[in-house]
Amino acid sequence: MRLIFIGPPGSGKGTQTKLLSTRLGLSHIGTGDLLREAVQRDTPAGRQAKSFMAGGQLVPDDVVNTIVAEVFAQRNRSDNFVMDGYPRTLHQARAFDDVLRRFGFPLDGVILLVVPDQEIIRRLSGRWNCPNPECNATYHVPLKPPKVAGVCDNCHSPLMQREDDREETVRMRLQIYHDRHAELLDYYRKIGLLIEVPGLGDFETIYQNIIHALNHKKGQR
Ligand code: AMP
């Protein structure tokens, strides 16, 4: 199965794409992960992407398209995959169409996880992480607060907030998401690939919504 997964930042698309990947045996291809890795390894693409990511802005299309094309150019590419966070613009969708055509990989669907903005702001701006690489604990205020405010329960390191999880940055990321995705969603809607799935509730409920929607779509063919 070949899927694209679209959802606002903080919609749970990372969790759901990883579930789809492990339960259905699909390769998980996440451009956020690929870009963070490129920044960490200080590659040319990482150096180009860094400031855009820290400011909550989209990385330029050409940088992301190149990273994705490189993944598909590898000999051990999988022909079953779920794309997490790519494409995010119409320009990226067209570039991805070219890649898929080159390998004869038609898509089965484009899943859109629908979550209201207020819920996203509540979820994301409460996230705090332990920066200690040997700990990496995650917290959420008010859903899963640390015992002492701002301090990791496990290793007592001061907690940090990802720069792009600050409330002002989250609002800006949502605005960018809505602006940029309108034409992208239209594009996939017009070619009959878009599948809208409600993204509220626990992760298992949302996962079952996705499977149900995919089966429904298969039944329509
Ligand atoms: P994510 O982990 O998917 O929320 O992505 C984190 C950040 O990486 C985003 O805020 C963007 O700065 C960048 N990014 C990830 N995927 C893309 C993409 N397809 N196009 C442009 N920027 C991206």
mmCIF file of C-alpha atoms and ligand atoms in Angstrom:
data_model
loop_
_atom_site.group_PDB
_atom_site.id
_atom_site.type_symbol
_atom_site.label_atom_id
_atom_site.label_comp_id
_atom_site.label_asym_id
_atom_site.label_seq_id
_atom_site.Cartn_x
_atom_site.Cartn_y
_atom_site.Cartn_z
ATOM 1 C CA MET A 1 0.000 0.000 0.000
ATOM 2 C CA ARG A 2 1.224 3.503 -0.820
ATOM 3 C CA LEU A 3 -0.108 6.376 1.213
ATOM 4 C CA ILE A 4 0.435 10.062 1.803
ATOM 5 C CA PHE A 5 -0.534 11.310 5.235
ATOM 6 C CA ILE A 6 -1.485 14.957 5.785
ATOM 7 C CA GLY A 7 -2.369 16.655 9.048
ATOM 8 C CA PRO A 8 -1.603 19.879 10.894
ATOM 9 C CA PRO A 9 1.453 19.918 13.164
ATOM 10 C CA GLY A 10 0.504 18.144 16.392
ATOM 11 C CA SER A 11 -2.423 16.268 14.842
ATOM 12 C CA GLY A 12 -0.829 12.932 15.750
ATOM 13 C CA LYS A 13 0.258 12.159 12.215
ATOM 14 C CA GLY A 14 3.672 10.972 13.454
ATOM 15 C CA THR A 15 2.028 8.446 15.802
ATOM 16 C CA GLN A 16 -0.472 7.239 13.211
ATOM 17 C CA THR A 17 2.038 6.917 10.377
ATOM 18 C CA LYS A 18 4.318 4.867 12.655
ATOM 19 C CA LEU A 19 1.380 2.609 13.596
ATOM 20 C CA LEU A 20 0.465 2.147 9.929
ATOM 21 C CA SER A 21 4.086 1.397 9.230
ATOM 22 C CA THR A 22 4.486 -1.306 11.902
ATOM 23 C CA ARG A 23 1.034 -2.862 11.601
ATOM 24 C CA LEU A 24 0.786 -2.872 7.785
ATOM 25 C CA GLY A 25 4.508 -3.296 7.065
ATOM 26 C CA LEU A 26 4.932 0.031 5.252
ATOM 27 C CA SER A 27 8.161 2.056 5.153
ATOM 28 C CA HIS A 28 7.741 5.227 7.159
ATOM 29 C CA ILE A 29 9.181 8.216 5.304
ATOM 30 C CA GLY A 30 9.002 11.380 7.437
ATOM 31 C CA THR A 31 10.501 14.562 6.044
ATOM 32 C CA GLY A 32 10.555 16.187 9.518
ATOM 33 C CA ASP A 33 12.776 13.297 10.728
ATOM 34 C CA LEU A 34 14.924 13.355 7.580
ATOM 35 C CA LEU A 35 15.437 17.116 7.919
ATOM 36 C CA ARG A 36 16.206 16.977 11.661
ATOM 37 C CA GLU A 37 18.776 14.281 10.920
ATOM 38 C CA ALA A 38 20.296 16.424 8.142
ATOM 39 C CA VAL A 39 20.527 19.386 10.555
ATOM 40 C CA GLN A 40 22.147 17.214 13.215
ATOM 41 C CA ARG A 41 24.672 15.799 10.733
ATOM 42 C CA ASP A 42 25.273 19.337 9.433
ATOM 43 C CA THR A 43 24.881 18.281 5.770
ATOM 44 C CA PRO A 44 24.438 20.976 3.058
ATOM 45 C CA ALA A 45 20.655 20.322 3.065
ATOM 46 C CA GLY A 46 20.637 20.514 6.869
ATOM 47 C CA ARG A 47 22.425 23.854 6.831
ATOM 48 C CA GLN A 48 19.851 25.214 4.341
ATOM 49 C CA ALA A 49 16.921 23.856 6.381
ATOM 50 C CA LYS A 50 18.011 24.853 9.900
ATOM 51 C CA SER A 51 16.775 28.429 10.219
ATOM 52 C CA PHE A 52 13.450 27.688 8.479
ATOM 53 C CA MET A 53 12.750 24.840 10.870
ATOM 54 C CA ALA A 54 13.673 26.807 13.986
ATOM 55 C CA GLY A 55 11.291 29.584 12.897
ATOM 56 C CA GLY A 56 8.435 27.152 12.207
ATOM 57 C CA GLN A 57 8.543 27.887 8.482
ATOM 58 C CA LEU A 58 8.507 25.466 5.609
ATOM 59 C CA VAL A 59 11.883 24.477 4.260
ATOM 60 C CA PRO A 60 12.210 25.475 0.566
ATOM 61 C CA ASP A 61 10.587 22.953 -1.794
ATOM 62 C CA ASP A 62 13.772 22.146 -3.697
ATOM 63 C CA VAL A 63 15.629 21.128 -0.518
ATOM 64 C CA VAL A 64 12.839 18.762 0.582
ATOM 65 C CA ASN A 65 12.184 17.391 -2.919
ATOM 66 C CA THR A 66 15.861 16.505 -3.255
ATOM 67 C CA ILE A 67 15.926 14.713 0.113
ATOM 68 C CA VAL A 68 12.838 12.646 -0.826
ATOM 69 C CA ALA A 69 14.089 11.863 -4.343
ATOM 70 C CA GLU A 70 17.327 10.598 -2.741
ATOM 71 C CA VAL A 71 15.366 8.214 -0.493
ATOM 72 C CA PHE A 72 13.512 6.789 -3.519
ATOM 73 C CA ALA A 73 16.693 6.564 -5.582
ATOM 74 C CA GLN A 74 18.187 4.065 -3.109
ATOM 75 C CA ARG A 75 18.365 0.475 -4.306
ATOM 76 C CA ASN A 76 16.626 -0.852 -1.200
ATOM 77 C CA ARG A 77 13.609 1.473 -1.550
ATOM 78 C CA SER A 78 10.350 -0.123 -0.516
ATOM 79 C CA ASP A 79 7.363 -0.042 -2.863
ATOM 80 C CA ASN A 80 5.002 0.074 0.133
ATOM 81 C CA PHE A 81 5.236 3.231 2.154
ATOM 82 C CA VAL A 82 3.502 5.936 4.116
ATOM 83 C CA MET A 83 4.682 9.515 3.626
ATOM 84 C CA ASP A 84 4.640 11.562 6.831
ATOM 85 C CA GLY A 85 4.694 15.326 6.258
ATOM 86 C CA TYR A 86 5.387 15.271 2.532
ATOM 87 C CA PRO A 87 4.211 16.657 0.179
ATOM 88 C CA ARG A 88 3.200 19.863 1.938
ATOM 89 C CA THR A 89 2.848 22.150 -1.092
ATOM 90 C CA LEU A 90 1.480 21.779 -4.614
ATOM 91 C CA HIS A 91 4.978 22.148 -5.991
ATOM 92 C CA GLN A 92 6.140 19.237 -3.808
ATOM 93 C CA ALA A 93 3.106 17.151 -4.880
ATOM 94 C CA ARG A 94 4.009 17.609 -8.536
ATOM 95 C CA ALA A 95 7.663 16.756 -7.892
ATOM 96 C CA PHE A 96 6.551 13.667 -5.954
ATOM 97 C CA ASP A 97 4.229 12.630 -8.814
ATOM 98 C CA ASP A 98 7.298 12.587 -11.067
ATOM 99 C CA VAL A 99 9.206 10.391 -8.606
ATOM 100 C CA LEU A 100 6.262 7.963 -8.306
ATOM 101 C CA ARG A 101 5.789 7.831 -12.072
ATOM 102 C CA ARG A 102 9.464 7.051 -12.543
ATOM 103 C CA PHE A 103 9.138 3.948 -10.338
ATOM 104 C CA GLY A 104 5.585 2.969 -11.416
ATOM 105 C CA PHE A 105 4.188 3.523 -7.909
ATOM 106 C CA PRO A 106 0.531 4.689 -8.071
ATOM 107 C CA LEU A 107 -0.843 6.000 -4.751
ATOM 108 C CA ASP A 108 -3.664 4.234 -2.905
ATOM 109 C CA GLY A 109 -4.815 7.289 -0.985
ATOM 110 C CA VAL A 110 -4.030 10.602 0.678
ATOM 111 C CA ILE A 111 -5.235 10.587 4.274
ATOM 112 C CA LEU A 112 -6.127 13.942 5.821
ATOM 113 C CA LEU A 113 -6.318 13.921 9.625
ATOM 114 C CA VAL A 114 -8.817 16.595 10.649
ATOM 115 C CA VAL A 115 -8.202 18.310 14.043
ATOM 116 C CA PRO A 116 -9.518 21.782 15.091
ATOM 117 C CA ASP A 117 -6.867 24.529 15.560
ATOM 118 C CA GLN A 118 -7.714 25.145 19.255
ATOM 119 C CA GLU A 119 -7.034 21.501 20.055
ATOM 120 C CA ILE A 120 -3.668 21.659 18.246
ATOM 121 C CA ILE A 121 -2.600 24.748 20.216
ATOM 122 C CA ARG A 122 -3.565 23.053 23.491
ATOM 123 C CA ARG A 123 -1.637 19.902 22.598
ATOM 124 C CA LEU A 124 1.558 21.425 21.195
ATOM 125 C CA SER A 125 2.237 24.430 23.344
ATOM 126 C CA GLY A 126 2.138 22.144 26.417
ATOM 127 C CA ARG A 127 4.902 19.804 25.229
ATOM 128 C CA TRP A 128 8.201 19.772 27.179
ATOM 129 C CA ASN A 129 11.175 17.492 26.576
ATOM 130 C CA CYS A 130 14.164 16.366 28.601
ATOM 131 C CA PRO A 131 17.264 17.449 26.629
ATOM 132 C CA ASN A 132 19.452 14.723 28.174
ATOM 133 C CA PRO A 133 20.082 12.360 25.203
ATOM 134 C CA GLU A 134 20.212 9.359 27.556
ATOM 135 C CA CYS A 135 16.793 10.193 28.967
ATOM 136 C CA ASN A 136 14.650 11.950 26.335
ATOM 137 C CA ALA A 137 11.554 11.870 28.581
ATOM 138 C CA THR A 138 8.572 13.857 27.329
ATOM 139 C CA TYR A 139 5.976 15.757 29.348
ATOM 140 C CA HIS A 140 2.811 17.711 28.719
ATOM 141 C CA VAL A 141 1.352 20.509 30.800
ATOM 142 C CA PRO A 142 -1.439 19.962 31.856
ATOM 143 C CA LEU A 143 -1.866 16.385 30.520
ATOM 144 C CA LYS A 144 1.358 14.776 31.831
ATOM 145 C CA PRO A 145 3.223 17.366 33.965
ATOM 146 C CA PRO A 146 6.568 16.679 35.674
ATOM 147 C CA LYS A 147 6.442 16.425 39.498
ATOM 148 C CA VAL A 148 8.475 19.645 39.824
ATOM 149 C CA ALA A 149 7.674 22.307 37.217
ATOM 150 C CA GLY A 150 10.390 22.552 34.554
ATOM 151 C CA VAL A 151 12.475 19.625 35.900
ATOM 152 C CA CYS A 152 12.743 16.057 34.534
ATOM 153 C CA ASP A 153 11.357 13.402 36.927
ATOM 154 C CA ASN A 154 13.936 10.809 35.819
ATOM 155 C CA CYS A 155 17.258 12.638 35.598
ATOM 156 C CA HIS A 156 16.453 16.111 37.063
ATOM 157 C CA SER A 157 17.686 17.997 33.959
ATOM 158 C CA PRO A 158 15.935 21.318 33.281
ATOM 159 C CA LEU A 159 13.176 20.651 30.705
ATOM 160 C CA MET A 160 13.149 22.403 27.352
ATOM 161 C CA GLN A 161 10.491 23.284 24.851
ATOM 162 C CA ARG A 162 11.199 22.621 21.151
ATOM 163 C CA GLU A 163 11.572 26.044 19.586
ATOM 164 C CA ASP A 164 8.778 25.262 17.117
ATOM 165 C CA ASP A 165 6.391 24.187 19.944
ATOM 166 C CA ARG A 166 6.144 27.689 21.497
ATOM 167 C CA GLU A 167 2.605 29.063 21.317
ATOM 168 C CA GLU A 168 3.386 31.967 18.922
ATOM 169 C CA THR A 169 5.298 29.588 16.666
ATOM 170 C CA VAL A 170 2.480 27.008 16.771
ATOM 171 C CA ARG A 171 -0.035 29.664 15.686
ATOM 172 C CA MET A 172 2.228 30.654 12.825
ATOM 173 C CA ARG A 173 2.776 27.018 11.788
ATOM 174 C CA LEU A 174 -1.010 26.502 11.720
ATOM 175 C CA GLN A 175 -1.492 29.590 9.568
ATOM 176 C CA ILE A 176 1.163 28.335 7.175
ATOM 177 C CA TYR A 177 -0.441 24.891 7.217
ATOM 178 C CA HIS A 178 -3.854 26.275 6.213
ATOM 179 C CA ASP A 179 -2.452 28.654 3.579
ATOM 180 C CA ARG A 180 -0.215 26.110 1.942
ATOM 181 C CA HIS A 181 -2.447 23.075 2.153
ATOM 182 C CA ALA A 182 -5.580 24.537 0.589
ATOM 183 C CA GLU A 183 -4.412 24.002 -2.991
ATOM 184 C CA LEU A 184 -2.655 20.751 -2.113
ATOM 185 C CA LEU A 185 -5.871 19.285 -0.695
ATOM 186 C CA ASP A 186 -7.858 20.521 -3.705
ATOM 187 C CA TYR A 187 -5.362 18.828 -5.963
ATOM 188 C CA TYR A 188 -5.760 15.416 -4.282
ATOM 189 C CA ARG A 189 -9.512 15.876 -3.863
ATOM 190 C CA LYS A 190 -9.951 16.508 -7.596
ATOM 191 C CA ILE A 191 -8.098 13.328 -8.538
ATOM 192 C CA GLY A 192 -10.196 11.324 -6.072
ATOM 193 C CA LEU A 193 -7.391 10.371 -3.684
ATOM 194 C CA LEU A 194 -8.268 12.458 -0.605
ATOM 195 C CA ILE A 195 -9.661 10.565 2.410
ATOM 196 C CA GLU A 196 -10.721 12.759 5.375
ATOM 197 C CA VAL A 197 -10.468 11.114 8.815
ATOM 198 C CA PRO A 198 -11.463 12.649 12.202
ATOM 199 C CA GLY A 199 -8.336 13.019 14.387
ATOM 200 C CA LEU A 200 -9.914 13.335 17.859
ATOM 201 C CA GLY A 201 -9.880 10.647 20.562
ATOM 202 C CA ASP A 202 -7.197 8.191 21.663
ATOM 203 C CA PHE A 203 -4.668 6.892 19.177
ATOM 204 C CA GLU A 204 -6.358 3.483 18.776
ATOM 205 C CA THR A 205 -9.715 5.093 17.943
ATOM 206 C CA ILE A 206 -8.051 7.320 15.359
ATOM 207 C CA TYR A 207 -6.157 4.342 13.915
ATOM 208 C CA GLN A 208 -9.428 2.414 13.529
ATOM 209 C CA ASN A 209 -11.004 5.475 11.832
ATOM 210 C CA ILE A 210 -8.153 5.394 9.321
ATOM 211 C CA ILE A 211 -8.446 1.657 8.615
ATOM 212 C CA HIS A 212 -12.208 1.982 8.258
ATOM 213 C CA ALA A 213 -11.813 4.886 5.793
ATOM 214 C CA LEU A 214 -9.190 2.978 3.772
ATOM 215 C CA ASN A 215 -11.419 -0.109 3.553
ATOM 216 C CA HIS A 216 -14.349 2.054 2.533
ATOM 217 C CA LYS A 217 -12.253 3.603 -0.237
ATOM 218 C CA LYS A 218 -11.081 0.165 -1.412
ATOM 219 C CA GLY A 219 -14.741 -0.932 -1.587
ATOM 220 C CA GLN A 220 -15.522 2.032 -3.862
ATOM 221 C CA ARG A 221 -13.027 0.951 -6.537
HETATM 222 P P1 AMP B 1 7.378 17.879 11.289
HETATM 223 O O1 AMP B 1 8.232 17.015 12.171
HETATM 224 O O2 AMP B 1 6.731 17.107 10.160
HETATM 225 O O3 AMP B 1 6.408 18.747 12.049
HETATM 226 O O4 AMP B 1 8.386 18.901 10.563
HETATM 227 C C1 AMP B 1 9.195 19.777 11.304
HETATM 228 C C2 AMP B 1 9.642 20.919 10.428
HETATM 229 O O5 AMP B 1 10.396 20.403 9.315
HETATM 230 C C3 AMP B 1 8.526 21.727 9.787
HETATM 231 O O6 AMP B 1 8.039 22.740 10.642
HETATM 232 C C4 AMP B 1 9.246 22.320 8.569
HETATM 233 O O7 AMP B 1 10.091 23.386 8.956
HETATM 234 C C5 AMP B 1 10.138 21.164 8.139
HETATM 235 N N1 AMP B 1 9.471 20.266 7.147
HETATM 236 C C6 AMP B 1 9.129 18.956 7.305
HETATM 237 N N2 AMP B 1 8.575 18.463 6.185
HETATM 238 C C7 AMP B 1 8.561 19.483 5.288
HETATM 239 C C8 AMP B 1 8.085 19.613 3.958
HETATM 240 N N3 AMP B 1 7.494 18.600 3.310
HETATM 241 N N4 AMP B 1 8.238 20.833 3.349
HETATM 242 C C9 AMP B 1 8.826 21.861 3.973
HETATM 243 N N5 AMP B 1 9.266 21.812 5.237
HETATM 244 C C10 AMP B 1 9.150 20.631 5.894
#
